[in-house]
Coordinates of C-alpha atoms in Angstrom, one line a residue:
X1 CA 21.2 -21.2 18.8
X2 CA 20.9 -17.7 20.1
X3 CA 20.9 -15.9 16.9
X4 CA 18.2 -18.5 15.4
X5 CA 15.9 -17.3 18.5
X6 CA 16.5 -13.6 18.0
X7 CA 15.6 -14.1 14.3
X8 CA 12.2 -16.0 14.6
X9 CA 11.4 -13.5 18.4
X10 CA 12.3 -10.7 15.2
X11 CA 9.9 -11.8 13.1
X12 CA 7.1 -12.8 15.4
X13 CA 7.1 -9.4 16.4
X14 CA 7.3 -7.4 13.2
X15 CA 4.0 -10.1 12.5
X16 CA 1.9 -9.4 15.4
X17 CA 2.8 -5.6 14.9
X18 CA 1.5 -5.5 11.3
X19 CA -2.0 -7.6 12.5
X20 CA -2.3 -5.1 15.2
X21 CA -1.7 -2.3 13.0
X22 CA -4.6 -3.4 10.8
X23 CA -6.6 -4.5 13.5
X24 CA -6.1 -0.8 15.4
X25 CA -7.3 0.7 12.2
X26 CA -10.9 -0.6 12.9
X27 CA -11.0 0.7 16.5
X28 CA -13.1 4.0 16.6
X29 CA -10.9 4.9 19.9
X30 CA -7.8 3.8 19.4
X31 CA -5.1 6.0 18.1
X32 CA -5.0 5.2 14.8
X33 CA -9.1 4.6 14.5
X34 CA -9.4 8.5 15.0
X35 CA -6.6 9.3 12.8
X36 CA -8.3 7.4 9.9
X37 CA -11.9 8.6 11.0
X38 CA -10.1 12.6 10.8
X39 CA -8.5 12.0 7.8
X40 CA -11.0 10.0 5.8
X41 CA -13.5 13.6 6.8
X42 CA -10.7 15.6 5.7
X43 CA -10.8 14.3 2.3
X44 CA -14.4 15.0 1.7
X45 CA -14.0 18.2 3.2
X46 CA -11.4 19.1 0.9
X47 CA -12.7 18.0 -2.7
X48 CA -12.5 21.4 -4.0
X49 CA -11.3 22.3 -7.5
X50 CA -9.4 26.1 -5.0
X51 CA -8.2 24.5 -2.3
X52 CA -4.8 24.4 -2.6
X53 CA -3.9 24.0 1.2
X54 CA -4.8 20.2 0.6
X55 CA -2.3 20.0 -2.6
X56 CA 0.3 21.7 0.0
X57 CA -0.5 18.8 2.8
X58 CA 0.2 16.3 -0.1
X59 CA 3.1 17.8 -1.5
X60 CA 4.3 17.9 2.7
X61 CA 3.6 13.9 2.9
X62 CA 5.9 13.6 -0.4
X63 CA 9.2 15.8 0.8
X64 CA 8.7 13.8 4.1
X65 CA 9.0 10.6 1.9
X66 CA 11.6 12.2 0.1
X67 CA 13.5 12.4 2.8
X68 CA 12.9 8.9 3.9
X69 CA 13.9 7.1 0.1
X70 CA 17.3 9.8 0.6
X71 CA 18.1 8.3 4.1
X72 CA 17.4 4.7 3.0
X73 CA 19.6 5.2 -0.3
X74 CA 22.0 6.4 1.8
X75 CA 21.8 3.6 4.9
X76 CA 22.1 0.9 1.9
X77 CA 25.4 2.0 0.9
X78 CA 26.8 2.5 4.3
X79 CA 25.5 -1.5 4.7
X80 CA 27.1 -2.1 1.4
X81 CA 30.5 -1.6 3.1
X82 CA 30.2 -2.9 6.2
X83 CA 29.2 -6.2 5.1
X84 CA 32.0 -6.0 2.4
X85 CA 33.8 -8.6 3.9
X86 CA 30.7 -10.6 4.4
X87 CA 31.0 -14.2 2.3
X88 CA 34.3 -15.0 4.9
X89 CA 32.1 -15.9 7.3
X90 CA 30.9 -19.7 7.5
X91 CA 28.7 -19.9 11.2
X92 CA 26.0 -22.0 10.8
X93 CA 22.5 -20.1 10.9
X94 CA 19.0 -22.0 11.4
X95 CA 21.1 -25.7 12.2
X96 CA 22.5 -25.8 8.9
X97 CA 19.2 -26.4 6.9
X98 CA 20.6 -23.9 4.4
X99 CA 24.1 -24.5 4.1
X100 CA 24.9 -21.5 2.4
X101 CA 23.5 -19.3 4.4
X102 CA 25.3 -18.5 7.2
X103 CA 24.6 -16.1 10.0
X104 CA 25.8 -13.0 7.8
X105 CA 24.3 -13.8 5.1
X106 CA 21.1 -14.0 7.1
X107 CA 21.8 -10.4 8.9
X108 CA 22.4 -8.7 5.1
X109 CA 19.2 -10.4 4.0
X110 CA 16.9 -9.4 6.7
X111 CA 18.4 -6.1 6.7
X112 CA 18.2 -6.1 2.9
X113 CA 14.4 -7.1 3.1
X114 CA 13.3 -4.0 5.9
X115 CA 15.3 -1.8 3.5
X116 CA 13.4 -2.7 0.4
X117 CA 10.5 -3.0 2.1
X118 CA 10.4 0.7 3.3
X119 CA 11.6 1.9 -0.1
X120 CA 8.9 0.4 -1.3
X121 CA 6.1 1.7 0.8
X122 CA 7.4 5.1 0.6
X123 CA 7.8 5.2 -3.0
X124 CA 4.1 3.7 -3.5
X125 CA 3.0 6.2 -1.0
X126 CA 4.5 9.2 -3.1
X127 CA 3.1 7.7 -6.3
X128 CA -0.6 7.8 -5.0
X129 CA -0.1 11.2 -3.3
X130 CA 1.2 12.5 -6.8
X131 CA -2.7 10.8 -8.0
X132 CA -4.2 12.5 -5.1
X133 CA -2.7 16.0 -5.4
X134 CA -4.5 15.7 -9.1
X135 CA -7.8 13.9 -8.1
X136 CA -8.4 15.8 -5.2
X137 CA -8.3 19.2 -7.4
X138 CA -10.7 17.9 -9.8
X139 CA -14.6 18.9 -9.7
X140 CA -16.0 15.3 -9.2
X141 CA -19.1 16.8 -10.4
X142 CA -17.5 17.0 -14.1
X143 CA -18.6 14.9 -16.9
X144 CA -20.7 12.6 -14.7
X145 CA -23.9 12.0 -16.0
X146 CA -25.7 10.8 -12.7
X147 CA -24.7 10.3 -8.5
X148 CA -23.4 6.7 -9.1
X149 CA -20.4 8.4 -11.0
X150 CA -20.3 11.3 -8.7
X151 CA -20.1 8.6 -5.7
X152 CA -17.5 6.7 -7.4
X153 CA -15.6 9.6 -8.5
X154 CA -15.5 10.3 -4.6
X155 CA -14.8 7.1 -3.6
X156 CA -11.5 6.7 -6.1
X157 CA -10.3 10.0 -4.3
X158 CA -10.5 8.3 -0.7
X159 CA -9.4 5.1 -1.5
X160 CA -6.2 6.9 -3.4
X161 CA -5.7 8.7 -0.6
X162 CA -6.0 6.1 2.0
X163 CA -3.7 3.7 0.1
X164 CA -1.0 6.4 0.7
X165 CA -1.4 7.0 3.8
X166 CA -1.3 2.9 4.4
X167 CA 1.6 2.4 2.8
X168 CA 3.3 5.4 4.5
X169 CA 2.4 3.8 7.6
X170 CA 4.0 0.1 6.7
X171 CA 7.1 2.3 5.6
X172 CA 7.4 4.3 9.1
X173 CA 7.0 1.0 10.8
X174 CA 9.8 -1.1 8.9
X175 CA 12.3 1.7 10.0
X176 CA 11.5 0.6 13.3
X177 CA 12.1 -3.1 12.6
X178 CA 15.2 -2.2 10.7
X179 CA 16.7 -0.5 13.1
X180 CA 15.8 -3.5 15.4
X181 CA 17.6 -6.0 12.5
X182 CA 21.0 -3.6 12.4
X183 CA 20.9 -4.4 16.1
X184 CA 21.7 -7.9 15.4
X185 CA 24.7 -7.1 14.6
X186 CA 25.9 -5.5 17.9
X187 CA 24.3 -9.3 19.6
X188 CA 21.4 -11.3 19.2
X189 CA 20.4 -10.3 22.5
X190 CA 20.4 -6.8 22.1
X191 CA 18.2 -8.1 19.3
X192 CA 15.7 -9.2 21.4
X193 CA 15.4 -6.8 23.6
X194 CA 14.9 -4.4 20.8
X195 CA 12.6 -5.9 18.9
X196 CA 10.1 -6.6 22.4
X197 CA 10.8 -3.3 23.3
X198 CA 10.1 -1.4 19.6
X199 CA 6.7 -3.9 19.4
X200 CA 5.4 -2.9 22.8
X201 CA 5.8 1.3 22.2
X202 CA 4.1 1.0 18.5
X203 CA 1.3 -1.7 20.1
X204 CA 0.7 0.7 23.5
X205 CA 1.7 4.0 22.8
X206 CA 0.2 4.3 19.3
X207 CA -2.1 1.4 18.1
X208 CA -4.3 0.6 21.1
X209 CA -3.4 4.1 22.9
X210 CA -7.2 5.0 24.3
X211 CA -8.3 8.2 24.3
X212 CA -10.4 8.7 27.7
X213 CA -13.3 11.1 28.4
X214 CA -11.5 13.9 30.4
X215 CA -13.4 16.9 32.1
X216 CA -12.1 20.7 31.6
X217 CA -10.2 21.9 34.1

């Protein structure tokens, strides 16, 4: 019964902190509202056939993604062996509506699903920053014959740029919630506890963290 609980409180959370993620985005003084509103102006400010510092910055955001696909290459084979021994294990999980899934199974799945899902994110994330690094080098001024293309042209380079950085963000937040499902396997309570805890720093500390009006000195 205690597991079942820790799995739905697990997924409850990881839901509302997604919706608040979104919802954050839309927030002119919330964390990440200024974030986007800074980097959305530092992609028109840096559509520039010689500036190459912006194709560094991207190539930056693709080692540090790098390094994340590495980690989580690596984290899937250490799961690979720890849950070796895994089909042994018959404990009921969600009141036996699944009979064949048992409590294990269920761990190696969830943990399974955060683990794709950040792959994923940080894999789509390098593939649009690899489009950026060539769009945002390109005159957008070039073979356009009036402003409607030169607006769209502009508007293909943000978007590009702001799907990346989206799914960079998803990807940095399922690490969290991973680490929150390999938890489960120390207790479901610990569980718990974890995932109210991870939910209420990534919520406070950088969704809705407002930035207040403070006078010098």
């Amino acid at each position: 019964m205690l597991d079942e609980i820790a799995f739905f409180i697990l997924i409850l959370c990881y839901i509302i902190s997604i919706i608040m993620l979104y919802y954050s985005l839309n927030k002119e003084k919330t964390r990440k509202g200024v974030r986007r509103r800074i980097l959305k102006n530092w992609v028109f400010n840096n559509i520039d056939l010689k500036n190459m510092n912006a194709v560094q910055a991207i190539r930056n955001l693709i080692i540090v993604n790098n390094a994340f696909i590495s980690a989580l290459l690596v984290l899937t084979g250490l799961l690979i062996g720890l849950f070796s021994n895994i089909f042994t294990d018959n404990t009921i999980f969600l009141w036996g509506i699944i009979p064949s899934v048992s409590i294990k199974i269920a761990q190696i799945i969830l943990v399974g699903f955060f683990v794709m899902f950040c792959l994923f994110n940080f894999i789509n994330s390098n593939r649009m920053a690899a489009n950026l690094s060539f769009l945002i080098t390109t005159d957008p001024e070039t073979d356009v014959v009036d402003k409607e293309q030169k607006e769209q042209n502009i508007l293909l380079i943000r978007d590009t740029f702001r799907i990346s950085q989206r799914s960079w963000m998803l990807g940095i937040r399922g690490i969290f919630y991973l680490v929150a499902t390999i938890t489960w396997l120390i207790h479901p309570v610990v569980l718990i506890v974890s995932s109210v805890i991870i939910t209420l720093y990534v919520i406070l500390a950088h969704d809705f963290s407002i930035f207040e009006k403070r006078l010098p000195g």
